[in-house]
Structure formats: C-alpha cells, structure tokens
Tab-separated table of C-alpha atoms in Angstrom:
chain	number	residue	atom	x	y	z
A	1	MET	CA	-4.725	-17.163	18.231
A	2	SER	CA	-1.244	-18.099	17.121
A	3	THR	CA	0.343	-21.483	17.699
A	4	PHE	CA	3.835	-20.100	17.132
A	5	ALA	CA	5.946	-19.060	20.087
A	6	ASP	CA	7.859	-16.538	17.978
A	7	PRO	CA	5.793	-14.138	15.874
A	8	ILE	CA	8.517	-14.136	13.224
A	9	ASP	CA	8.204	-17.923	12.789
A	10	ARG	CA	4.531	-17.368	12.207
A	11	ILE	CA	4.908	-15.045	9.237
A	12	VAL	CA	7.795	-17.019	7.766
A	13	ALA	CA	5.515	-20.073	7.864
A	14	GLY	CA	2.680	-17.954	6.473
A	15	ASN	CA	4.881	-16.944	3.562
A	16	ARG	CA	5.777	-20.592	2.814
A	17	VAL	CA	2.101	-21.467	2.737
A	18	TYR	CA	1.429	-18.505	0.443
A	19	ALA	CA	4.257	-19.459	-1.947
A	20	GLN	CA	3.214	-23.110	-2.009
A	21	THR	CA	-0.514	-22.631	-2.485
A	22	THR	CA	-0.011	-19.928	-5.106
A	23	ALA	CA	2.373	-22.127	-7.090
A	24	GLU	CA	0.086	-25.154	-6.764
A	25	ARG	CA	-2.905	-23.263	-8.081
A	26	ASP	CA	-0.963	-21.621	-10.864
A	27	PRO	CA	2.554	-22.842	-11.627
A	28	ASN	CA	3.231	-19.725	-13.733
A	29	ALA	CA	2.049	-17.216	-11.142
A	30	PHE	CA	5.438	-16.122	-9.881
A	31	GLU	CA	7.031	-16.194	-13.299
A	32	GLU	CA	4.358	-13.792	-14.520
A	33	LEU	CA	4.717	-11.591	-11.441
A	34	SER	CA	8.453	-11.341	-11.964
A	35	LYS	CA	7.915	-9.860	-15.434
A	36	GLY	CA	6.620	-6.607	-14.052
A	37	GLN	CA	3.637	-4.766	-12.643
A	38	ALA	CA	0.887	-2.742	-14.311
A	39	PRO	CA	-1.429	-1.678	-11.480
A	40	GLU	CA	-4.323	0.601	-12.344
A	41	ILE	CA	-4.787	1.980	-8.883
A	42	LEU	CA	-2.611	3.828	-6.420
A	43	TRP	CA	-3.840	3.374	-2.862
A	44	ILE	CA	-2.824	6.001	-0.299
A	45	GLY	CA	-3.985	4.614	3.006
A	46	CYS	CA	-3.347	4.598	6.712
A	47	ALA	CA	-0.574	2.439	8.156
A	48	ASP	CA	-3.211	1.005	10.559
A	49	SER	CA	-2.864	-2.785	10.679
A	50	ARG	CA	-6.618	-3.340	10.377
A	51	ILE	CA	-6.814	-2.162	6.767
A	52	PRO	CA	-4.662	-4.452	4.620
A	53	GLU	CA	-5.693	-2.964	1.277
A	54	THR	CA	-5.211	-6.008	-0.911
A	55	THR	CA	-7.297	-8.139	1.464
A	56	VAL	CA	-10.148	-5.710	2.105
A	57	CYS	CA	-10.411	-4.921	-1.602
A	58	HIS	CA	-10.209	-8.589	-2.522
A	59	CYS	CA	-7.460	-7.820	-4.982
A	60	LYS	CA	-4.589	-9.870	-6.305
A	61	PRO	CA	-0.892	-9.057	-6.082
A	62	GLY	CA	-0.082	-6.627	-8.899
A	63	GLU	CA	-3.336	-4.660	-8.763
A	64	LEU	CA	-2.757	-1.943	-6.185
A	65	PHE	CA	0.284	0.299	-5.975
A	66	VAL	CA	0.467	1.240	-2.315
A	67	HIS	CA	1.566	4.068	-0.079
A	68	ARG	CA	0.600	3.899	3.584
A	69	ASN	CA	1.466	6.357	6.331
A	70	ILE	CA	0.005	7.662	9.601
A	71	ALA	CA	-3.494	9.011	8.896
A	72	ASN	CA	-3.015	8.801	5.091
A	73	CYS	CA	-1.647	12.329	4.906
A	74	VAL	CA	-0.510	13.972	1.715
A	75	HIS	CA	1.499	17.042	2.669
A	76	ALA	CA	2.704	19.401	-0.008
A	77	ASP	CA	6.274	19.251	1.264
A	78	ASP	CA	6.472	15.483	1.750
A	79	ILE	CA	8.770	13.954	-0.813
A	80	ASN	CA	7.939	10.426	0.341
A	81	ALA	CA	4.249	10.629	-0.568
A	82	ALA	CA	5.022	12.850	-3.534
A	83	SER	CA	6.871	9.952	-5.122
A	84	VAL	CA	3.517	8.192	-5.444
A	85	VAL	CA	-0.171	9.203	-6.679
A	86	GLU	CA	-3.806	8.547	-7.926
A	87	TYR	CA	-6.274	7.581	-5.209
A	88	ALA	CA	-6.758	8.601	-1.565
A	89	VAL	CA	-8.243	6.293	1.048
A	90	ALA	CA	-8.908	6.826	4.741
A	91	HIS	CA	-10.660	4.974	7.575
A	92	LEU	CA	-12.916	5.701	10.512
A	93	LYS	CA	-11.632	5.294	14.072
A	94	CYS	CA	-8.281	6.473	12.772
A	95	GLY	CA	-5.836	6.839	15.638
A	96	GLY	CA	-4.197	9.673	13.728
A	97	ALA	CA	-7.460	11.582	13.296
A	98	ASN	CA	-8.405	10.941	16.935
A	99	ALA	CA	-5.015	12.182	18.099
A	100	ALA	CA	-5.522	15.301	16.013
A	101	LEU	CA	-8.747	16.069	17.905
A	102	SER	CA	-6.727	17.280	20.850
A	103	ASP	CA	-3.405	19.033	21.192
A	104	ALA	CA	-1.893	16.398	23.474
A	105	ASP	CA	1.879	16.247	23.189
A	106	LEU	CA	2.743	13.167	21.115
A	107	GLY	CA	6.437	13.941	20.828
A	108	THR	CA	8.112	16.175	18.287
A	109	THR	CA	7.849	13.783	15.331
A	110	LEU	CA	4.147	12.973	15.558
A	111	ASN	CA	3.262	16.529	16.612
A	112	THR	CA	4.859	17.855	13.443
A	113	TRP	CA	3.362	15.157	11.222
A	114	LEU	CA	-0.167	15.678	12.568
A	115	HIS	CA	0.090	19.477	12.648
A	116	PRO	CA	-1.753	19.937	9.307
A	117	VAL	CA	-4.601	17.699	10.536
A	118	ARG	CA	-4.856	19.711	13.752
A	119	GLU	CA	-4.888	22.919	11.729
A	120	LEU	CA	-7.754	21.443	9.743
A	121	ARG	CA	-9.626	20.895	12.994
A	122	ARG	CA	-9.091	24.545	13.973
A	123	LYS	CA	-10.153	25.778	10.546
A	124	HIS	CA	-13.444	23.848	10.779
A	125	ARG	CA	-14.032	24.448	14.488
A	126	ALA	CA	-17.533	25.900	14.062
A	127	GLU	CA	-18.754	22.918	12.053
A	128	LEU	CA	-17.125	20.370	14.364
A	129	GLU	CA	-18.516	21.945	17.534
A	130	LYS	CA	-22.041	21.349	16.276
A	131	LEU	CA	-21.470	17.578	16.118
A	132	PRO	CA	-22.874	15.499	18.994
A	133	ASN	CA	-19.678	13.814	20.225
A	134	ASP	CA	-15.981	13.206	19.695
A	135	ASP	CA	-16.607	10.057	17.644
A	136	ALA	CA	-18.590	12.072	15.112
A	137	ARG	CA	-15.904	14.780	15.169
A	138	ALA	CA	-13.153	12.215	14.513
A	139	VAL	CA	-15.095	10.891	11.533
A	140	ARG	CA	-15.537	14.399	10.137
A	141	VAL	CA	-11.860	15.235	10.678
A	142	ALA	CA	-10.909	12.027	8.855
A	143	GLU	CA	-13.116	13.072	5.942
A	144	LEU	CA	-11.766	16.619	5.870
A	145	ASN	CA	-8.278	15.168	5.918
A	146	VAL	CA	-9.027	13.092	2.821
A	147	HIS	CA	-10.440	16.138	1.036
A	148	GLN	CA	-7.352	18.123	1.951
A	149	SER	CA	-5.056	15.363	0.697
A	150	ILE	CA	-6.940	15.290	-2.596
A	151	ASP	CA	-6.588	19.064	-2.908
A	152	VAL	CA	-2.837	18.761	-2.415
A	153	LEU	CA	-2.671	15.916	-4.941
A	154	LYS	CA	-4.554	17.972	-7.517
A	155	GLN	CA	-1.854	20.625	-7.401
A	156	HIS	CA	0.939	18.111	-7.830
A	157	PRO	CA	2.618	18.719	-11.230
A	158	ALA	CA	2.757	15.018	-12.127
A	159	VAL	CA	-0.945	14.625	-11.277
A	160	LYS	CA	-1.930	17.686	-13.298
A	161	ARG	CA	-0.071	16.312	-16.277
A	162	ALA	CA	-1.581	12.826	-15.923
A	163	VAL	CA	-5.096	14.260	-15.543
A	164	ALA	CA	-4.691	16.299	-18.711
A	165	GLU	CA	-2.910	13.663	-20.760
A	166	ARG	CA	-4.513	10.363	-19.786
A	167	GLY	CA	-7.628	11.083	-17.744
A	168	LEU	CA	-6.190	10.138	-14.362
A	169	SER	CA	-8.909	10.327	-11.709
A	170	LEU	CA	-8.740	11.118	-7.986
A	171	HIS	CA	-11.056	9.562	-5.419
A	172	GLY	CA	-11.517	10.047	-1.691
A	173	MET	CA	-12.727	7.080	0.330
A	174	ILE	CA	-13.284	6.255	3.978
A	175	TYR	CA	-12.956	2.742	5.354
A	176	ASP	CA	-15.333	1.844	8.167
A	177	ILE	CA	-13.441	-0.664	10.327
A	178	GLY	CA	-16.601	-1.616	12.219
A	179	ALA	CA	-18.404	-2.574	9.020
A	180	GLY	CA	-15.417	-3.539	6.904
A	181	GLN	CA	-16.718	-1.355	4.116
A	182	LEU	CA	-15.364	1.398	1.948
A	183	ARG	CA	-17.407	4.550	1.468
A	184	LEU	CA	-16.798	6.960	-1.343
A	185	LEU	CA	-16.586	10.622	-0.382
A	186	GLU	CA	-18.353	13.285	-2.407
A	187	GLU	CA	-16.120	15.745	-4.117
A	188	ALA	CA	-15.844	18.880	-2.023
A	189	GLY	CA	-17.679	20.907	-4.660
A	190	GLY	CA	-20.364	18.226	-4.906
A	191	LYS	CA	-20.094	18.279	-8.685
A	192	LYS	CA	-20.413	14.555	-9.132
A	193	GLY	CA	-22.826	12.512	-7.050
A	194	ASN	CA	-20.829	9.317	-7.303
A	195	GLY	CA	-17.528	11.065	-6.658
A	196	LEU	CA	-15.971	9.718	-9.811
A	197	TRP	CA	-14.013	12.457	-11.407
A	198	SER	CA	-15.038	12.749	-14.989
A	199	PRO	CA	-12.633	13.925	-17.688
A	200	ALA	CA	-15.611	15.136	-19.718
A	201	ASN	CA	-16.958	17.373	-16.965
A	202	LYS	CA	-13.718	19.028	-16.081
B	1	MET	CA	-23.098	11.688	1.876
B	2	PRO	CA	-23.710	8.456	0.012
B	3	CYS	CA	-23.335	5.249	1.957
B	4	VAL	CA	-21.770	2.213	0.406
B	5	ARG	CA	-22.038	2.313	-3.362
B	6	PRO	CA	-24.964	0.389	-4.746
B	7	ARG	CA	-23.923	-2.931	-6.161
B	8	ALA	CA	-23.560	-3.330	-9.872
B	9	ALA	CA	-23.881	0.302	-10.821
B	10	LEU	CA	-22.358	-0.852	-14.062
B	11	PRO	CA	-22.013	-4.360	-15.416
B	12	HIS	CA	-18.771	-6.142	-14.680
B	13	VAL	CA	-17.124	-8.745	-16.778
B	14	ALA	CA	-14.370	-11.212	-16.266
B	15	ARG	CA	-11.006	-10.513	-17.715
B	16	ALA	CA	-11.052	-12.239	-21.066
B	17	PRO	CA	-7.899	-14.304	-21.341
B	18	GLY	CA	-5.452	-13.253	-23.936
B	19	VAL	CA	-7.587	-10.574	-25.557
B	20	PHE	CA	-5.788	-7.545	-24.276
B	21	VAL	CA	-2.166	-8.350	-23.800
B	22	ARG	CA	-0.593	-6.098	-21.241
B	23	PRO	CA	2.895	-4.977	-22.158
B	24	ARG	CA	4.612	-6.625	-19.241
B	25	GLY	CA	2.457	-9.680	-18.794
B	26	THR	CA	-0.633	-10.308	-16.732
B	27	VAL	CA	-0.695	-11.321	-13.135
B	28	PHE	CA	-1.800	-14.911	-12.614
B	29	PRO	CA	-1.875	-15.843	-16.292
B	30	SER	CA	-5.223	-16.955	-17.437
B	31	SER	CA	-3.816	-19.634	-19.736
B	32	SER	CA	-3.457	-21.990	-16.794
B	33	ALA	CA	-6.309	-20.678	-14.681
B	34	SER	CA	-9.051	-23.195	-15.243
B	35	PRO	CA	-11.733	-21.061	-13.546
B	36	PHE	CA	-11.520	-18.852	-16.584
B	37	LEU	CA	-12.452	-21.650	-18.961
B	38	GLY	CA	-16.045	-20.562	-18.908
B	39	PHE	CA	-14.993	-17.299	-20.428
B	40	LEU	CA	-12.888	-18.656	-23.218
B	41	ALA	CA	-15.920	-18.235	-25.435
B	42	ALA	CA	-15.606	-14.505	-24.913
B	43	ARG	CA	-12.073	-14.589	-26.190
B	44	HIS	CA	-12.813	-13.164	-29.583
B	45	THR	CA	-15.679	-10.929	-28.622
B	46	PRO	CA	-15.063	-7.267	-29.359
B	47	PHE	CA	-14.136	-5.114	-26.417
B	48	GLN	CA	-17.351	-3.175	-26.215
B	49	GLN	CA	-19.459	-6.315	-26.261
B	50	GLN	CA	-17.456	-7.742	-23.392
B	51	LEU	CA	-17.746	-4.533	-21.478
B	52	ASN	CA	-21.508	-4.700	-21.725
B	53	ALA	CA	-21.770	-8.398	-20.909
B	54	THR	CA	-23.407	-9.420	-17.666
B	55	PRO	CA	-20.925	-11.288	-15.501
B	56	ARG	CA	-21.506	-14.621	-13.881
B	57	LEU	CA	-19.956	-13.860	-10.555
B	58	ASP	CA	-20.120	-17.481	-9.443
B	59	GLN	CA	-17.512	-18.280	-12.077
B	60	LEU	CA	-15.073	-15.635	-10.964
B	61	ARG	CA	-13.182	-17.850	-8.591
B	62	ILE	CA	-9.451	-17.424	-8.632
B	63	LEU	CA	-7.127	-18.832	-6.000
B	64	GLY	CA	-10.089	-20.087	-4.036
B	65	VAL	CA	-11.678	-16.685	-3.583
B	66	ARG	CA	-14.127	-14.844	-5.734
B	67	TYR	CA	-13.023	-11.735	-7.513
B	68	CYS	CA	-14.994	-9.316	-9.520
B	69	SER	CA	-12.655	-8.569	-12.340
B	70	THR	CA	-12.690	-6.261	-15.323
B	71	ILE	CA	-10.970	-6.541	-18.637
B	72	ARG	CA	-7.521	-5.075	-18.272
B	73	MET	CA	-6.258	-2.641	-20.870
B	74	SER	CA	-2.823	-1.122	-21.152
B	75	SER	CA	-2.537	2.658	-21.147
B	76	GLN	CA	-1.735	2.541	-24.861
B	77	GLU	CA	-4.841	0.529	-25.640
B	78	LEU	CA	-6.920	2.849	-23.505
B	79	GLU	CA	-5.616	5.903	-25.340
B	80	SER	CA	-6.842	4.492	-28.642
B	81	GLN	CA	-10.413	4.124	-27.323
B	82	PRO	CA	-13.129	6.769	-27.825
B	83	PRO	CA	-13.759	9.020	-24.781
B	84	SER	CA	-16.987	7.231	-23.900
B	85	GLN	CA	-15.152	3.897	-23.629
B	86	VAL	CA	-12.358	5.447	-21.588
B	87	LYS	CA	-14.926	6.828	-19.193
B	88	LYS	CA	-16.635	3.467	-18.949
B	89	TYR	CA	-13.342	1.740	-18.298
B	90	LEU	CA	-12.444	4.192	-15.544
B	91	GLN	CA	-15.855	3.699	-13.967
B	92	GLN	CA	-15.545	-0.080	-14.056
B	93	SER	CA	-12.010	-0.330	-12.750
B	94	HIS	CA	-13.150	1.972	-9.941
B	95	ASP	CA	-16.407	0.205	-9.082
B	96	ARG	CA	-14.694	-3.176	-9.053
B	97	ILE	CA	-12.924	-2.283	-5.808
B	98	PHE	CA	-16.236	-1.526	-4.092
B	99	GLU	CA	-17.800	-4.711	-5.422
B	100	ASN	CA	-14.890	-6.770	-4.141
B	101	ASN	CA	-14.835	-4.957	-0.816
B	102	LYS	CA	-18.526	-5.475	-0.233
B	103	ARG	CA	-18.277	-9.170	-0.986
B	104	TRP	CA	-15.223	-9.533	1.223
B	105	ALA	CA	-16.956	-7.779	4.128
B	106	GLU	CA	-20.008	-10.015	3.734
B	107	GLU	CA	-17.859	-13.146	3.704
B	108	GLN	CA	-15.981	-12.144	6.847
B	109	LYS	CA	-19.207	-11.346	8.658
B	110	ALA	CA	-20.730	-14.660	7.624
B	111	LYS	CA	-17.669	-16.549	8.863
B	112	HIS	CA	-17.154	-14.549	12.076
B	113	PRO	CA	-20.098	-12.334	13.069
B	114	GLU	CA	-17.883	-10.492	15.604
B	115	PHE	CA	-15.055	-9.881	13.116
B	116	PHE	CA	-15.556	-6.169	12.501
B	117	THR	CA	-16.786	-5.395	16.004
B	118	ASN	CA	-13.537	-6.810	17.384
B	119	LEU	CA	-11.472	-4.887	14.835
B	120	SER	CA	-13.127	-1.596	15.640
B	121	ALA	CA	-12.139	-2.021	19.289
B	122	GLY	CA	-8.518	-1.245	18.374
B	123	GLN	CA	-5.256	-2.625	17.019
B	124	SER	CA	-2.230	-4.175	18.696
B	125	PRO	CA	-0.049	-5.486	15.888
B	126	ASP	CA	3.190	-7.357	16.643
B	127	TYR	CA	4.867	-6.223	13.446
B	128	LEU	CA	5.803	-3.042	11.640
B	129	TRP	CA	6.419	-3.667	7.940
B	130	ILE	CA	8.364	-1.165	5.859
B	131	GLY	CA	8.116	-2.309	2.258
B	132	CYS	CA	8.057	-1.135	-1.333
B	133	SER	CA	4.939	0.418	-2.931
B	134	ASP	CA	5.226	-2.162	-5.727
B	135	SER	CA	1.777	-3.657	-6.290
B	136	ARG	CA	3.090	-7.217	-6.421
B	137	ILE	CA	4.062	-7.412	-2.744
B	138	PRO	CA	0.932	-7.050	-0.591
B	139	ALA	CA	2.538	-7.536	2.830
B	140	GLU	CA	-0.387	-9.216	4.587
B	141	ALA	CA	-1.079	-11.640	1.745
B	142	ILE	CA	2.484	-12.897	1.354
B	143	THR	CA	2.886	-13.417	5.110
B	144	GLY	CA	-0.523	-14.977	5.700
B	145	LEU	CA	-1.604	-12.319	8.194
B	146	GLY	CA	-5.084	-10.941	8.698
B	147	PRO	CA	-6.357	-7.433	9.418
B	148	GLY	CA	-5.042	-6.034	12.711
B	149	GLU	CA	-1.782	-7.962	12.731
B	150	MET	CA	0.721	-5.780	10.893
B	151	PHE	CA	1.265	-2.005	10.849
B	152	ILE	CA	2.385	-1.073	7.348
B	153	HIS	CA	4.360	1.671	5.635
B	154	ARG	CA	5.150	1.366	1.949
B	155	ASN	CA	7.079	3.793	-0.207
B	156	ILE	CA	9.274	3.775	-3.304
B	157	ALA	CA	12.144	1.313	-2.710
B	158	ASN	CA	11.404	0.871	1.047
B	159	LEU	CA	13.604	3.767	2.153
B	160	VAL	CA	13.997	4.999	5.720
B	161	CYS	CA	15.456	8.515	5.643
B	162	ASN	CA	16.079	10.295	8.906
B	163	THR	CA	14.734	13.637	7.672
B	164	ASP	CA	11.574	12.104	6.229
B	165	LEU	CA	8.814	12.977	8.670
B	166	ASN	CA	6.471	10.535	6.947
B	167	VAL	CA	8.379	7.325	7.659
B	168	MET	CA	9.726	8.675	10.957
B	169	SER	CA	6.153	9.221	12.186
B	170	VAL	CA	5.330	5.630	11.283
B	171	VAL	CA	8.335	4.209	13.147
B	172	ASN	CA	7.652	6.489	16.086
B	173	TYR	CA	3.981	5.555	16.374
B	174	ALA	CA	4.555	1.819	15.839
B	175	VAL	CA	7.372	1.595	18.381
B	176	ARG	CA	6.351	4.123	21.031
B	177	HIS	CA	2.575	3.791	20.932
B	178	LEU	CA	1.771	0.353	19.487
B	179	HIS	CA	4.865	-1.299	21.017
B	180	VAL	CA	5.517	-3.591	18.052
B	181	LYS	CA	7.851	-6.515	18.695
B	182	HIS	CA	9.410	-6.712	15.235
B	183	VAL	CA	10.295	-4.150	12.588
B	184	ILE	CA	10.724	-5.680	9.148
B	185	VAL	CA	12.305	-3.845	6.250
B	186	CYS	CA	11.426	-5.835	3.154
B	187	GLY	CA	12.830	-5.130	-0.284
B	188	HIS	CA	12.397	-7.173	-3.435
B	189	TYR	CA	14.502	-8.311	-6.350
B	190	GLY	CA	13.654	-6.505	-9.565
B	191	CYS	CA	12.847	-3.278	-7.679
B	192	GLY	CA	12.068	-0.520	-10.172
B	193	GLY	CA	13.131	2.165	-7.690
B	194	VAL	CA	16.574	0.638	-7.234
B	195	LYS	CA	16.947	0.234	-10.981
B	196	ALA	CA	15.843	3.825	-11.622
B	197	ALA	CA	18.340	5.051	-9.074
B	198	MET	CA	21.161	3.403	-10.965
B	199	THR	CA	20.104	4.840	-14.314
B	200	PRO	CA	22.148	7.845	-15.466
B	201	LYS	CA	19.094	10.017	-15.944
B	202	ASP	CA	17.452	13.102	-14.480
B	203	MET	CA	14.230	11.864	-12.850
B	204	GLY	CA	12.993	15.276	-11.710
B	205	LEU	CA	11.166	15.145	-8.410
B	206	LEU	CA	12.362	11.602	-7.802
B	207	ASN	CA	16.036	12.610	-7.837
B	208	PRO	CA	16.315	13.529	-4.150
B	209	TRP	CA	14.391	10.409	-3.104
B	210	LEU	CA	16.428	8.018	-5.243
B	211	ARG	CA	19.654	9.729	-4.248
B	212	ASN	CA	19.514	7.671	-1.061
B	213	ILE	CA	19.980	4.503	-3.114
B	214	ARG	CA	22.980	5.949	-4.925
B	215	ASP	CA	24.371	6.668	-1.467
B	216	VAL	CA	23.916	2.984	-0.584
B	217	TYR	CA	25.938	2.131	-3.678
B	218	ARG	CA	28.683	4.538	-2.629
B	219	LEU	CA	28.823	2.979	0.848
B	220	HIS	CA	29.302	-0.456	-0.693
B	221	GLU	CA	31.166	0.584	-3.818
B	222	ALA	CA	34.109	-1.756	-3.242
B	223	GLU	CA	31.913	-4.855	-2.979
B	224	LEU	CA	29.482	-3.925	-5.760
B	225	ASP	CA	32.233	-3.017	-8.219
B	226	THR	CA	33.657	-6.548	-7.981
B	227	ILE	CA	30.375	-8.068	-9.256
B	228	GLU	CA	30.589	-8.266	-13.023
B	229	ASP	CA	27.200	-9.732	-13.820
B	230	GLU	CA	24.839	-6.731	-14.009
B	231	GLU	CA	21.831	-8.722	-12.806
B	232	LYS	CA	23.720	-10.035	-9.770
B	233	LYS	CA	25.056	-6.588	-8.995
B	234	TYR	CA	21.551	-5.210	-9.071
B	235	ASP	CA	20.263	-8.026	-6.824
B	236	ARG	CA	23.053	-7.339	-4.359
B	237	LEU	CA	22.249	-3.623	-4.340
B	238	VAL	CA	18.636	-4.499	-3.481
B	239	GLU	CA	19.933	-6.513	-0.495
B	240	LEU	CA	22.406	-3.869	0.626
B	241	ASN	CA	19.686	-1.222	0.375
B	242	VAL	CA	17.577	-3.270	2.802
B	243	VAL	CA	20.545	-3.634	5.179
B	244	GLU	CA	21.173	0.118	5.141
B	245	GLN	CA	17.486	0.894	5.734
B	246	CYS	CA	17.526	-1.519	8.694
B	247	ARG	CA	20.490	0.422	10.035
B	248	ASN	CA	18.510	3.621	9.578
B	249	VAL	CA	15.649	2.138	11.627
B	250	ILE	CA	18.106	1.119	14.355
B	251	LYS	CA	19.499	4.662	14.408
B	252	THR	CA	16.160	6.043	15.612
B	253	ALA	CA	15.726	7.074	19.224
B	254	ALA	CA	12.396	5.241	19.347
B	255	VAL	CA	13.949	1.832	18.564
B	256	GLN	CA	17.042	2.351	20.727
B	257	GLN	CA	15.068	3.488	23.766
B	258	SER	CA	12.358	0.844	23.466
B	259	TYR	CA	14.970	-1.898	23.098
B	260	ALA	CA	16.959	-0.632	26.097
B	261	ARG	CA	13.790	-0.614	28.184
B	262	GLY	CA	11.989	-3.796	27.147
B	263	GLY	CA	14.232	-5.811	24.813
B	264	PHE	CA	12.121	-5.103	21.707
B	265	PRO	CA	11.570	-4.385	18.852
B	266	VAL	CA	14.003	-6.507	16.881
B	267	VAL	CA	14.797	-5.220	13.381
B	268	HIS	CA	14.868	-7.651	10.442
B	269	GLY	CA	15.970	-7.281	6.821
B	270	TRP	CA	14.216	-9.421	4.230
B	271	VAL	CA	14.000	-9.613	0.450
B	272	PHE	CA	11.018	-10.953	-1.479
B	273	GLY	CA	11.664	-12.930	-4.661
B	274	PHE	CA	9.061	-13.116	-7.418
B	275	LYS	CA	10.597	-16.275	-8.812
B	276	ASP	CA	9.379	-18.466	-5.945
B	277	GLY	CA	7.260	-16.093	-3.855
B	278	LEU	CA	9.502	-16.672	-0.847
B	279	LEU	CA	10.984	-14.251	1.627
B	280	LYS	CA	14.739	-14.381	2.078
B	281	ASP	CA	16.055	-13.458	5.510
B	282	LEU	CA	19.246	-11.409	5.182
B	283	GLU	CA	19.992	-12.510	8.748
B	284	ILE	CA	20.904	-9.135	10.067
B	285	ASP	CA	22.654	-9.431	13.405
B	286	PHE	CA	20.399	-6.980	15.224
B	287	GLU	CA	22.315	-6.802	18.501
B	288	GLY	CA	25.650	-6.540	16.720
B	289	GLN	CA	24.353	-3.785	14.427
B	290	LEU	CA	22.791	-1.939	17.363
B	291	LYS	CA	26.053	-2.035	19.240
B	292	SER	CA	28.125	-0.740	16.329
B	293	ILE	CA	25.555	1.928	15.522
B	294	GLN	CA	25.380	3.166	19.099
B	295	LYS	CA	29.083	3.941	19.056
B	296	ILE	CA	28.127	7.038	17.071
B	297	TYR	CA	24.337	7.251	16.989
B	298	ASN	CA	23.486	6.497	20.613
B	299	LEU	CA	20.232	8.280	21.516
B	300	THR	CA	19.206	6.307	24.604
B	301	ALA	CA	19.832	9.059	27.165
B	302	ASP	CA	17.362	11.860	28.011
B	303	ALA	CA	14.328	10.455	26.219
B	304	SER	CA	12.132	13.145	24.670
B	305	GLU	CA	9.912	11.040	22.394
B	306	GLY	CA	11.968	12.061	19.368
B	307	SER	CA	12.892	10.122	16.266
C-alpha cells in the first residue's frame, strides 16, 4: 500500500502534497484559514481510524469542530469532553461498544472508561437478550450509548444556555463502516421523525 | 428507525460569494475560487431567494471534489432572521452533511467496490494522532491519509493530562490494543485554547482544563519571559505545550512498556501552521526524553495494563 519505508515519511510527504495542492488551487486558502474558524458543527465521534470525519462528510477544513474519544462517550464527569459540544456521532462495529458487550478485563483505564457503556448494557438486558446475535446487540448498544451521550449533553449548563439563546440543536448519528454511510438516530422520545431538534417544538 | 436520510429533503444552494461576510473570514475564499463563477449571478439575490434556489450540484466542485454547500451565516446574522428562516438554516446546515456523506460513499464504492467491506473487517492504524479540536486541522486531510490509517483523539489545545480518563483511554487502547507505531501530538499556531489560557479571565468550566497550559508556562517561565514580542511568545508557548504533552504521553505505562518490549511507539511533537499549511517537526529526542523521564516516572516493572 505504502511506498515509504518509514510511516512518518509517508505522512510528512502527504502533508507537503496537501499544502502544495491547496495553495495551487487557491493561493489565499491558508491566509484565510489563519484568520480564524467559524464552524457550525461540533462532531463528537469515535477515535476509530476508519471514520475521519472531514473525509466521510466531504467537508473542508474549518467546517467541523472535532472531539474524538473511545466509543464517543460523553460522561457527566469528563472535563475533556465537557470542554466541547453540539452534535453526537457514533459508528457500527465500534470496538468500544463490542468490548462493552462483555465484562472482559481490559485493564483499569479502559474498564473505568467503558463502565458507563457496560452499565447501559445491564440496564437494557431484557431488550438486548431478544436480539438474534452479538452483532445486533453491539449495534443496539452503540445506539443506546449515543442516546445516553445526548442526554448528558442536554443537561450540560453551556448546552442548555445555547439551546435557549441561539437554538443550538443536538443530533445522534451512527456511522455504518460497511456502507460508509451516516444514519440519523430518532430522538429517544420519538418526537421528531427526522431527528432534527426543533426550537419551535420544544 | 429511518435508514439513510432521503436525498434533497430540502433544496441546497451554493455559498454565494461575498454575500454573507463571516466575522473572521471564510475558509477557501470564493473570490479566487473559479468554480464559484457560475454563482456570481446569485451574488445580490436576497437570502431567502437563494435558500429556495435549486442547486446545480455539478458546479459545486471545490478543490477537485464536489461539495454540497449552503450559504454560511454568522451567528449574529442568524439571530436577526425570523424563526422560520433560522429553522430552515439549521435544517440545511444539518442535511448538507448527509448529502456530502452519501455522495462520498458512492464515489468510494464506484472507485473501489471492496472499500467498505475491507474497512468493516477491522482497523490496524500505524498512527495515533492527538490534536486540537480546531476545525481547521482535519488530521487525515492534512497528512494525506485515508480511512483506517490513523487513530484520532482531539480536544481543546491537544492536552494530555494524566488524570483525564478520556485521553488516557485513547492512549491505552491505541498502544496496548492497536499497537500503533507512532504517537503524534500536534498543536497549531494561533491556538485559541492556548490564547484563552493566557488571558487573565475567569473562564468557568474551562478553568481547570486550561490550567494545564498555565502550568506549561510556569515550567518554561524563564525562557518565555525573555521573549518580548507577544506573538512570538505565544507561538513559543504553543510549541512548548506540545513538548510537554509529548512528555505526558511518554510518562504513561502503556508507552513505556510497549517501547521496552517492542521498540515502539515513538512519540513525535509537531505544530501545524496555517500560513503555509505545513507541519513543523519539533524534533523531540524521543529516546533522550524517555530516559530522562524514566528517572522519576519509570513504570516498566510489574505491568498491570494501567495508564
């Protein structure tokens, strides 16, 4: 796949190509970028290498403000994620969600981080047991995890203020790696068919 | 559960050049983007008319790829619109992502029919990238990497704090389970987080997070205080912040144990510059840093999968 012996050489070369082609196509591109950013979307996604948000959403630099962690978790006591906020995105075949399907010992750090997802699995045991296989269960756990993250976000003081003052909206999505497509999740209450939170309906 | 959103639930339009001036400038200025020429006619069309216009997607070609773009409005402009327009704007800026995603997925499949099947088999990235949340530095785009090649964590000002379970879980998983070969901490000049940290102001919830940057300043107070030019001082703090976060990565048990066992990962400190779009390697002496760090922070003995 790569013609470079050292993987670092490869991305340094990749960056040179990026800088050159961007400047050739638009000589002012970097000057404009250096003035500042005004993204409309905050993307909270999984750290998984297969979902580079700007690429899969066909966006340009400056459009998505990004936070990515293991299994796109938003925990109430996590100051890292709390320093960021507006959208929530997940993906199927998530290693984090799969790991949360069992109680295998992943070491203290990952055990603690995935504890809320595992609790979610226990809370919804009855529903999950009815599903045909572990793949389906992992998908459902990933969805429940997104819903839970959105619930936590909704209680965040900065989010509450932004919702009231400027109509900030929250969306849950799942990325299907096998299809390369994003799928919008219904709001838990099923109030809005298209999942778009509406300031008028709140 | 709805499947993929139907295409064109609402009409999309190209960003009309120069109509709505964003306070801090637009990305990829349309003045020099010839693909937009077809839309110059729309320049003086009222907002609502543009919003209702049917787009010609074949003209939306920027940087060699097609984008479905909406008119961009600043928050101030949006606040002056009637509620129905605000709602429409929110819907469009939301739907645009799905439009773009669908087109991207179709293009990949057309080019490589096995693309997504291969991806769903699993990931084995060589790199872990710890970068800033800033929207202008999409890690994969600026390094020319495709999906599946780089595990990514991004937070405010690319900080690695030892009590932060979030970033520690990322490092742990990338090093112990994905066995990445390189860990890159990448900062950028003009970082809003670094600037905010140096502002004498109560930032509420952000205080404890940004405190870590003030601590970087304190560690390098002697050097930073000799720099008189404020801009240069700020640039240097961005670099020193990256160096300190690299040291924080090296302090983890995961990195120390993996390196002792297999000779990887190697930790790198880089800074991205908007002026030329290039990455600057701070040339951190990984082995030297590891050695000096292990004098105090050695965690190689009695491995227990910790951070």
